[in-house]
Short mmCIF file of C-alpha atoms and ligand atoms in Angstrom, two decimals:
data_model
loop_
_atom_site.label_atom_id
_atom_site.label_comp_id
_atom_site.label_asym_id
_atom_site.label_seq_id
_atom_site.Cartn_x
_atom_site.Cartn_y
_atom_site.Cartn_z
CA MET W 1 -9.83 -9.26 -32.90
CA SER W 2 -13.38 -8.41 -33.93
CA SER W 3 -14.46 -8.54 -30.27
CA LEU W 4 -11.72 -5.99 -29.47
CA PHE W 5 -13.14 -3.67 -32.15
CA ARG W 6 -16.62 -4.21 -30.71
CA SER W 7 -15.33 -3.19 -27.23
CA ILE W 8 -13.70 -0.05 -28.62
CA LYS W 9 -16.95 0.80 -30.45
CA THR W 10 -18.93 0.31 -27.22
CA LEU W 11 -16.49 2.58 -25.41
CA LYS W 12 -16.83 5.26 -28.10
CA ASN W 13 -20.63 4.93 -27.96
CA SER W 14 -20.67 5.33 -24.19
CA SER W 15 -18.42 8.42 -24.53
CA SER W 16 -20.84 9.97 -26.97
CA THR W 17 -23.76 9.09 -24.68
CA LEU W 18 -21.93 11.05 -22.00
CA LEU W 19 -21.52 13.95 -24.41
CA ARG W 20 -25.24 13.90 -25.24
CA ARG W 21 -26.07 13.96 -21.54
CA GLY W 22 -23.93 17.07 -21.07
CA TYR W 23 -20.99 15.31 -19.45
CA GLY W 24 -18.74 15.75 -22.47
CA SER W 25 -15.34 17.41 -22.28
CA GLU W 26 -16.72 21.00 -22.36
CA ALA W 27 -19.21 20.42 -19.53
CA VAL W 28 -17.16 17.99 -17.48
CA PRO W 29 -15.09 19.51 -14.69
CA ASP W 30 -11.40 18.71 -14.38
CA ARG W 31 -10.87 15.72 -12.10
CA LYS W 32 -7.58 14.27 -10.88
CA VAL W 33 -7.49 10.58 -10.04
CA ALA W 34 -4.45 9.04 -8.29
CA VAL W 35 -3.76 5.31 -8.29
CA LEU W 36 -1.41 4.17 -5.47
CA GLY W 37 0.16 0.80 -6.34
CA ALA W 38 -0.25 1.60 -10.02
CA ALA W 39 2.48 -0.78 -11.25
CA GLY W 40 0.87 -3.85 -9.68
CA GLY W 41 -1.37 -6.57 -10.92
CA ILE W 42 -4.50 -4.49 -10.29
CA GLY W 43 -2.81 -1.11 -10.70
CA GLN W 44 -1.82 -1.55 -14.35
CA PRO W 45 -5.19 -2.58 -15.82
CA LEU W 46 -6.90 -0.10 -13.51
CA ALA W 47 -4.61 2.67 -14.85
CA LEU W 48 -5.65 1.61 -18.36
CA LEU W 49 -9.38 1.69 -17.50
CA MET W 50 -9.09 5.08 -15.77
CA LYS W 51 -7.24 6.41 -18.86
CA LEU W 52 -10.31 5.38 -20.88
CA ASN W 53 -12.67 7.23 -18.55
CA PRO W 54 -13.72 10.58 -20.08
CA LEU W 55 -14.46 12.02 -16.61
CA VAL W 56 -10.75 11.99 -15.73
CA SER W 57 -8.60 14.97 -16.77
CA SER W 58 -5.43 14.09 -14.85
CA LEU W 59 -4.26 10.56 -14.04
CA SER W 60 -1.53 10.22 -11.44
CA LEU W 61 0.17 6.84 -11.21
CA TYR W 62 2.23 6.17 -8.07
CA ASP W 63 4.15 3.09 -6.91
CA ILE W 64 7.38 2.35 -5.09
CA ALA W 65 8.83 0.95 -8.37
CA ASN W 66 8.17 0.72 -12.12
CA THR W 67 5.65 3.54 -12.53
CA PRO W 68 7.58 5.53 -15.17
CA GLY W 69 7.18 2.66 -17.64
CA VAL W 70 3.52 2.14 -16.86
CA ALA W 71 2.83 5.87 -17.13
CA ALA W 72 4.75 6.23 -20.43
CA ASP W 73 2.82 3.30 -21.89
CA VAL W 74 -0.65 4.41 -20.77
CA SER W 75 0.03 8.07 -21.68
CA HIS W 76 0.15 7.22 -25.41
CA ILE W 77 -3.56 6.36 -25.44
CA ASN W 78 -5.47 9.15 -27.21
CA THR W 79 -8.04 9.94 -24.53
CA ARG W 80 -8.73 13.06 -22.44
CA SER W 81 -6.51 12.68 -19.37
CA GLU W 82 -2.92 13.74 -18.95
CA VAL W 83 -0.90 10.92 -17.35
CA LYS W 84 2.02 11.34 -14.94
CA GLY W 85 4.03 8.64 -13.21
CA TYR W 86 5.59 9.03 -9.77
CA VAL W 87 7.97 6.62 -8.10
CA GLY W 88 9.20 6.41 -4.50
CA GLU W 89 8.07 8.09 -1.32
CA GLU W 90 9.71 11.42 -2.12
CA GLU W 91 7.29 11.79 -5.07
CA LEU W 92 4.15 10.72 -3.22
CA GLY W 93 3.16 14.29 -2.27
CA LYS W 94 3.27 15.44 -5.89
CA ALA W 95 1.34 12.37 -6.98
CA LEU W 96 -1.45 13.17 -4.49
CA GLU W 97 -1.69 16.99 -4.61
CA GLY W 98 -5.02 18.13 -6.04
CA SER W 99 -6.54 14.62 -6.28
CA ASP W 100 -10.32 14.30 -6.26
CA VAL W 101 -10.27 10.50 -6.02
CA VAL W 102 -7.44 8.31 -4.69
CA ILE W 103 -7.62 4.60 -5.47
CA ILE W 104 -5.42 2.29 -3.32
CA PRO W 105 -4.53 -1.16 -4.69
CA ALA W 106 -1.08 -1.08 -2.98
CA GLY W 107 0.04 -4.09 -1.00
CA VAL W 108 0.61 -7.81 -1.19
CA PRO W 109 -1.97 -10.28 -2.55
CA ARG W 110 -2.91 -13.72 -1.18
CA LYS W 111 -1.37 -17.05 -2.10
CA PRO W 112 -3.28 -20.36 -1.90
CA GLY W 113 -4.02 -21.33 1.73
CA MET W 114 -3.96 -17.76 3.02
CA THR W 115 -6.88 -15.70 4.33
CA ARG W 116 -7.12 -12.01 3.58
CA ASP W 117 -6.37 -11.39 7.25
CA ASP W 118 -2.95 -13.07 6.74
CA LEU W 119 -2.07 -9.98 4.66
CA PHE W 120 -2.69 -7.66 7.64
CA ASN W 121 0.87 -7.51 8.95
CA ILE W 122 2.31 -6.17 5.70
CA ASN W 123 -0.63 -4.23 4.23
CA ALA W 124 -1.70 -2.44 7.42
CA GLY W 125 1.62 -0.54 7.48
CA ILE W 126 1.50 0.24 3.74
CA VAL W 127 -2.06 1.60 3.97
CA LYS W 128 -1.25 3.60 7.10
CA GLY W 129 1.69 5.34 5.43
CA LEU W 130 -0.28 6.12 2.28
CA CYS W 131 -3.24 7.50 4.27
CA GLU W 132 -0.92 9.75 6.31
CA ALA W 133 0.22 11.23 3.00
CA ILE W 134 -3.38 11.60 1.78
CA ALA W 135 -4.23 13.49 4.99
CA LYS W 136 -1.34 15.83 4.26
CA TYR W 137 -1.58 16.36 0.50
CA CYS W 138 -5.21 15.83 -0.53
CA PRO W 139 -7.35 15.68 2.61
CA ASN W 140 -10.59 16.28 0.66
CA ALA W 141 -10.15 13.42 -1.80
CA LEU W 142 -12.53 10.47 -1.95
CA VAL W 143 -10.48 7.42 -0.93
CA ASN W 144 -11.29 4.09 -2.62
CA MET W 145 -9.59 1.36 -0.54
CA ILE W 146 -8.88 -1.85 -2.42
CA SER W 147 -5.93 -3.21 -0.36
CA ASN W 148 -6.83 -6.21 1.77
CA PRO W 149 -8.00 -6.99 4.33
CA VAL W 150 -10.56 -4.32 3.44
CA ASN W 151 -12.50 -5.08 6.65
CA SER W 152 -9.44 -3.77 8.55
CA THR W 153 -7.73 -1.37 6.13
CA VAL W 154 -10.79 0.94 5.98
CA PRO W 155 -10.87 1.33 9.81
CA ILE W 156 -7.08 1.90 9.70
CA ALA W 157 -7.58 4.71 7.17
CA ALA W 158 -10.35 6.23 9.31
CA GLU W 159 -8.13 6.25 12.41
CA VAL W 160 -5.19 7.80 10.50
CA PHE W 161 -7.48 10.57 9.19
CA LYS W 162 -8.98 11.11 12.66
CA LYS W 163 -5.46 11.53 14.11
CA ALA W 164 -4.63 14.02 11.35
CA GLY W 165 -7.90 15.89 11.97
CA THR W 166 -9.07 15.34 8.39
CA TYR W 167 -11.57 12.46 8.80
CA ASP W 168 -14.78 12.83 6.91
CA GLU W 169 -16.76 9.59 6.91
CA LYS W 170 -18.43 10.62 3.64
CA ARG W 171 -15.11 10.37 1.83
CA LEU W 172 -13.82 6.94 2.79
CA PHE W 173 -14.90 3.79 0.89
CA GLY W 174 -13.91 0.14 1.01
CA VAL W 175 -14.24 -1.15 -2.54
CA THR W 176 -16.54 -4.21 -2.46
CA THR W 177 -17.67 -3.85 -6.08
CA LEU W 178 -15.97 -7.09 -7.09
CA ASP W 179 -18.37 -8.99 -4.82
CA VAL W 180 -21.31 -7.37 -6.63
CA VAL W 181 -19.72 -8.09 -10.04
CA ARG W 182 -19.31 -11.75 -9.09
CA ALA W 183 -22.82 -12.04 -7.62
CA LYS W 184 -24.30 -10.60 -10.83
CA THR W 185 -22.29 -12.95 -13.05
CA PHE W 186 -23.05 -16.10 -11.01
CA TYR W 187 -26.75 -15.21 -10.62
CA ALA W 188 -27.17 -14.53 -14.36
CA GLY W 189 -25.62 -17.90 -15.17
CA LYS W 190 -27.89 -19.81 -12.77
CA ALA W 191 -31.08 -17.85 -13.38
CA LYS W 192 -30.51 -17.76 -17.16
CA VAL W 193 -31.21 -14.02 -17.39
CA PRO W 194 -29.18 -11.46 -19.39
CA VAL W 195 -26.21 -10.54 -17.21
CA ALA W 196 -26.33 -6.87 -18.22
CA GLU W 197 -29.80 -6.55 -16.65
CA VAL W 198 -28.90 -8.14 -13.32
CA ASN W 199 -28.77 -6.27 -10.02
CA VAL W 200 -27.77 -7.88 -6.71
CA PRO W 201 -26.86 -5.95 -3.56
CA VAL W 202 -23.97 -7.41 -1.56
CA VAL W 203 -23.67 -6.26 2.06
CA GLY W 204 -21.49 -6.89 5.13
CA GLY W 205 -17.76 -6.86 4.49
CA HIS W 206 -15.14 -8.24 2.08
CA ALA W 207 -13.89 -11.58 3.38
CA GLY W 208 -15.46 -15.04 3.45
CA ILE W 209 -18.77 -15.18 5.34
CA THR W 210 -18.73 -11.41 5.90
CA ILE W 211 -19.63 -11.12 2.17
CA LEU W 212 -23.43 -11.41 2.15
CA PRO W 213 -25.11 -11.28 -1.27
CA LEU W 214 -28.85 -10.55 -1.04
CA PHE W 215 -30.15 -12.83 -3.75
CA SER W 216 -33.71 -12.44 -2.41
CA GLN W 217 -33.51 -8.85 -3.81
CA ALA W 218 -31.90 -9.86 -7.11
CA THR W 219 -33.50 -8.64 -10.32
CA PRO W 220 -34.70 -9.84 -12.81
CA LYS W 221 -36.57 -12.21 -10.47
CA ALA W 222 -36.01 -15.96 -10.90
CA ASN W 223 -37.48 -18.91 -9.09
CA LEU W 224 -34.29 -20.47 -7.71
CA ALA W 225 -34.42 -23.29 -5.18
CA ASP W 226 -33.02 -22.73 -1.67
CA GLU W 227 -30.08 -25.02 -2.44
CA GLU W 228 -29.28 -22.97 -5.58
CA ILE W 229 -29.33 -19.72 -3.59
CA GLN W 230 -27.06 -21.26 -0.96
CA ALA W 231 -24.63 -22.45 -3.63
CA LEU W 232 -24.63 -18.99 -5.27
CA THR W 233 -23.98 -17.38 -1.88
CA LYS W 234 -21.05 -19.70 -1.13
CA ARG W 235 -19.55 -19.17 -4.61
CA THR W 236 -19.76 -15.38 -4.18
CA GLN W 237 -18.16 -15.61 -0.74
CA ASP W 238 -15.39 -17.85 -2.09
CA GLY W 239 -14.95 -15.97 -5.40
CA GLY W 240 -11.60 -14.51 -4.38
CA THR W 241 -10.30 -17.88 -3.21
CA GLU W 242 -11.46 -19.46 -6.50
CA VAL W 243 -9.16 -17.06 -8.37
CA VAL W 244 -6.27 -17.37 -5.88
CA GLU W 245 -6.32 -21.16 -6.29
CA ALA W 246 -6.59 -20.97 -10.09
CA LYS W 247 -3.60 -18.62 -10.20
CA ALA W 248 -1.71 -21.15 -8.04
CA GLY W 249 0.67 -18.81 -6.26
CA LYS W 250 0.78 -16.04 -8.89
CA GLY W 251 -1.55 -13.68 -6.97
CA SER W 252 -5.26 -12.97 -6.69
CA ALA W 253 -7.90 -11.32 -8.85
CA THR W 254 -6.41 -8.45 -10.83
CA LEU W 255 -8.35 -8.05 -14.10
CA SER W 256 -11.87 -8.43 -12.66
CA MET W 257 -10.75 -6.24 -9.73
CA ALA W 258 -9.46 -3.55 -12.06
CA TYR W 259 -12.89 -3.62 -13.81
CA ALA W 260 -14.68 -3.42 -10.46
CA GLY W 261 -12.36 -0.65 -9.22
CA ALA W 262 -12.96 1.33 -12.40
CA ILE W 263 -16.73 1.01 -12.03
CA PHE W 264 -16.59 2.24 -8.44
CA ALA W 265 -14.25 5.14 -9.20
CA ASP W 266 -16.47 6.14 -12.12
CA ALA W 267 -19.46 6.18 -9.75
CA CYS W 268 -17.52 8.42 -7.31
CA LEU W 269 -16.65 10.81 -10.17
CA LYS W 270 -20.25 10.92 -11.38
CA GLY W 271 -21.37 11.68 -7.83
CA LEU W 272 -18.82 14.48 -7.50
CA ASN W 273 -20.01 15.92 -10.82
CA GLY W 274 -23.62 16.04 -9.61
CA VAL W 275 -25.05 13.14 -11.60
CA PRO W 276 -28.23 12.14 -9.74
CA ASP W 277 -29.06 8.66 -8.35
CA VAL W 278 -25.60 7.09 -8.42
CA VAL W 279 -25.86 4.05 -6.14
CA GLU W 280 -23.17 1.40 -5.51
CA CYS W 281 -22.48 -0.99 -2.65
CA SER W 282 -19.48 -0.02 -0.52
CA PHE W 283 -17.94 -0.69 2.92
CA VAL W 284 -18.39 2.63 4.75
CA GLN W 285 -18.95 4.08 8.22
CA SER W 286 -22.50 2.99 8.92
CA THR W 287 -25.40 2.85 11.35
CA VAL W 288 -27.26 0.24 9.25
CA THR W 289 -26.28 -2.35 11.90
CA GLU W 290 -24.59 -1.98 15.30
CA LEU W 291 -21.17 -2.34 13.57
CA PRO W 292 -19.26 0.88 12.98
CA PHE W 293 -18.42 -0.03 9.36
CA PHE W 294 -20.62 -2.06 7.06
CA ALA W 295 -21.09 -2.56 3.32
CA SER W 296 -24.46 -1.69 1.88
CA LYS W 297 -25.91 0.35 -0.96
CA VAL W 298 -24.64 3.92 -0.83
CA ARG W 299 -25.92 6.96 -2.73
CA LEU W 300 -22.96 9.00 -4.03
CA GLY W 301 -23.01 12.75 -4.40
CA LYS W 302 -20.98 15.93 -4.58
CA ASN W 303 -19.41 15.29 -1.14
CA GLY W 304 -18.98 11.51 -1.43
CA VAL W 305 -21.53 9.48 0.57
CA GLU W 306 -24.87 11.26 0.32
CA GLU W 307 -26.91 8.49 1.95
CA VAL W 308 -26.18 5.06 3.34
CA LEU W 309 -29.18 2.97 2.32
CA GLY W 310 -30.76 0.36 4.55
CA LEU W 311 -30.71 -3.39 3.94
CA GLY W 312 -34.30 -3.80 2.75
CA PRO W 313 -36.25 -7.01 3.41
CA LEU W 314 -34.06 -10.09 4.02
CA SER W 315 -34.91 -13.77 3.65
CA ASP W 316 -34.52 -16.00 6.75
CA TYR W 317 -31.32 -17.41 5.20
CA GLU W 318 -29.90 -13.89 4.77
CA LYS W 319 -30.96 -12.87 8.30
CA GLU W 320 -29.06 -15.88 9.61
CA GLY W 321 -26.02 -14.97 7.45
CA LEU W 322 -26.14 -11.40 8.78
CA GLU W 323 -26.01 -12.53 12.42
CA LYS W 324 -23.23 -15.04 11.67
CA LEU W 325 -20.99 -12.47 10.00
CA LYS W 326 -21.12 -9.82 12.73
CA PRO W 327 -18.54 -11.25 15.22
CA GLU W 328 -15.91 -11.80 12.47
CA LEU W 329 -16.47 -8.41 10.88
CA LEU W 330 -16.36 -6.62 14.24
CA ALA W 331 -13.08 -8.37 15.15
CA SER W 332 -11.50 -7.28 11.86
CA ILE W 333 -12.68 -3.68 12.34
CA GLU W 334 -11.33 -3.61 15.89
CA LYS W 335 -8.01 -5.08 14.76
CA GLY W 336 -7.61 -2.18 12.30
CA ILE W 337 -8.52 0.44 14.91
CA LYS W 338 -6.14 -1.06 17.49
CA PHE W 339 -3.29 -1.25 14.95
CA THR W 340 -3.44 2.49 14.29
CA ASN W 341 -3.76 3.52 17.92
CA ASN W 342 -1.43 1.05 19.52
CA VAL W 343 1.85 0.77 17.58
CA VAL W 344 3.82 -2.29 18.66
CA PHE W 345 7.60 -2.14 18.58
CA ILE W 346 9.40 -5.42 18.24
CA ALA W 347 12.86 -5.38 19.80
CA ALA W 348 15.82 -7.22 18.28
CA ASN W 349 15.36 -10.05 20.85
CA GLY W 350 11.78 -10.56 19.61
CA THR W 351 9.98 -9.04 22.62
CA GLY W 352 7.33 -6.45 21.88
CA PHE W 353 6.03 -3.37 23.67
CA SER W 354 3.31 -0.95 22.65
CA THR W 355 2.86 2.80 23.00
N1 LIG Z 401 -10.96 -5.16 -2.59
C1 LIG Z 401 -10.94 -6.19 -3.40
O1 LIG Z 401 -11.99 -6.66 -3.85
C2 LIG Z 401 -9.62 -6.75 -3.87
C3 LIG Z 401 -9.59 -7.58 -5.01
C4 LIG Z 401 -8.35 -8.09 -5.41
C5 LIG Z 401 -7.19 -7.77 -4.73
N2 LIG Z 401 -7.28 -6.94 -3.64
C6 LIG Z 401 -6.07 -6.55 -2.90
O2 LIG Z 401 -5.36 -5.54 -3.62
C7 LIG Z 401 -3.98 -5.56 -3.23
C8 LIG Z 401 -3.07 -5.48 -4.45
O3 LIG Z 401 -3.20 -6.65 -5.23
P1 LIG Z 401 -2.34 -6.88 -6.56
O4 LIG Z 401 -2.72 -8.18 -7.13
O5 LIG Z 401 -2.38 -5.65 -7.40
O6 LIG Z 401 -0.85 -6.99 -5.93
P2 LIG Z 401 0.54 -6.74 -6.66
O7 LIG Z 401 1.59 -7.27 -5.76
O8 LIG Z 401 0.50 -7.24 -8.05
O9 LIG Z 401 0.65 -5.15 -6.71
C9 LIG Z 401 0.76 -4.38 -5.56
C10 LIG Z 401 1.55 -3.13 -5.91
O10 LIG Z 401 1.60 -2.35 -4.71
C11 LIG Z 401 2.88 -1.75 -4.74
N3 LIG Z 401 3.23 -1.24 -3.41
C12 LIG Z 401 3.71 -1.91 -2.32
N4 LIG Z 401 3.92 -1.06 -1.30
C13 LIG Z 401 3.57 0.15 -1.76
C14 LIG Z 401 3.56 1.46 -1.18
N5 LIG Z 401 3.99 1.67 0.07
N6 LIG Z 401 3.14 2.49 -1.93
C15 LIG Z 401 2.70 2.28 -3.20
N7 LIG Z 401 2.68 1.09 -3.80
C16 LIG Z 401 3.13 0.05 -3.09
C17 LIG Z 401 3.82 -2.83 -5.23
O11 LIG Z 401 5.06 -2.26 -5.68
C18 LIG Z 401 2.98 -3.43 -6.35
O12 LIG Z 401 3.25 -2.82 -7.60
C19 LIG Z 401 -3.80 -6.81 -2.39
O13 LIG Z 401 -3.81 -6.47 -1.03
C20 LIG Z 401 -5.02 -7.65 -2.72
O14 LIG Z 401 -5.39 -8.54 -1.68
C21 LIG Z 401 -8.45 -6.46 -3.20
O1 LIG Z 402 -9.34 -12.93 -2.66
C1 LIG Z 402 -8.44 -12.09 -2.57
O2 LIG Z 402 -7.47 -12.25 -1.77
C2 LIG Z 402 -8.47 -10.86 -3.41
C3 LIG Z 402 -9.79 -10.15 -3.38
O3 LIG Z 402 -10.19 -9.79 -2.11
C4 LIG Z 402 -10.88 -10.88 -4.11
O4 LIG Z 402 -12.02 -10.94 -3.60
O5 LIG Z 402 -10.62 -11.38 -5.21
#
């Protein structure tokens, strides 16, 4: 119980720090955040964390079921934002209208033995439908894509927005913050440094070997052996699978993901509000490598992506990892692009044809 009180105190302290910096309720602009998939395993704790964020004035919770209950529950918390719940496709437009940031954790999670790509068949269609509505109702919102496989769902979103004529590469983000959160935690444990001081960029994509933590750039510096760096890299790449296996069929990471999603959304809001030097890793349209989308450090500003930062110096091990991940990441990106541009109809007899 006492740790709960400590957390609330920390939250109150960080709110007053915001006030002292001039980001308190008077100075802070109104910001609407929509969560799509808000009644799910990620959606519910993410709704809670966004309700605690003093930068949010309006919190819109949308799902295909169960959002009225989640919204009623969260709405009783005595923080700044007004909460509204929306359920079913006919309410999606109202949920989205006026949104500054849209966070998408809608879709099915993995079970043991599955890859993130195994979710493609169901989640691609869900994400496509939601992005068509975003293009219609809030084309200027920053989109934070959580639904897997992120390496494909971000390209799907880009293609949907291109078709609608609303695509702005500065406003579309694949949320890879959980990889950074994990890399920081695992590094702090191994290097025996205070976790709150740790920084580790994670680049590439968000699946298996496409997740490339750059421990050579980790701070505070520590003298870790090559084998230790390799073990940390593998653990970061397999972090999602570690949770999927531990949950044994009951889903994938939800609580740590809600935390990571809340950190990334907060960074987007700070950028929109003009806070300087807001930098987070994210999977975005990129020229950092020859791949059209790539996760790296990104500076966030009033229009979303202000600058996609380069990779910095890599160790030989990281250079090798970078070359190894490119074919898989490119294939996932191309799969997303093809899905949006080449709809396949399956006839009752099982044969397929495409447009
Ligand atoms: N990017 C990451 O780091 C990361 C981390 C963890 C999980 N994920 C992914 O996030 C997604 C959600 O995971 P979860 O554990 O919350 O799953 P969940 O099944 O608990 O929740 C998903 C929610 O999405 C809703 N939904 C389904 N179709 C929808 C639609 N068309 N519109 C709105 N909502 C819809 C469902 O009703 C459900 O409430 C999964 O694809 C998972 O793989 C990504
Ligand atoms: O591993 C998963 O399927 C969920 C998510 O991508 C994660 O990294 O935890």
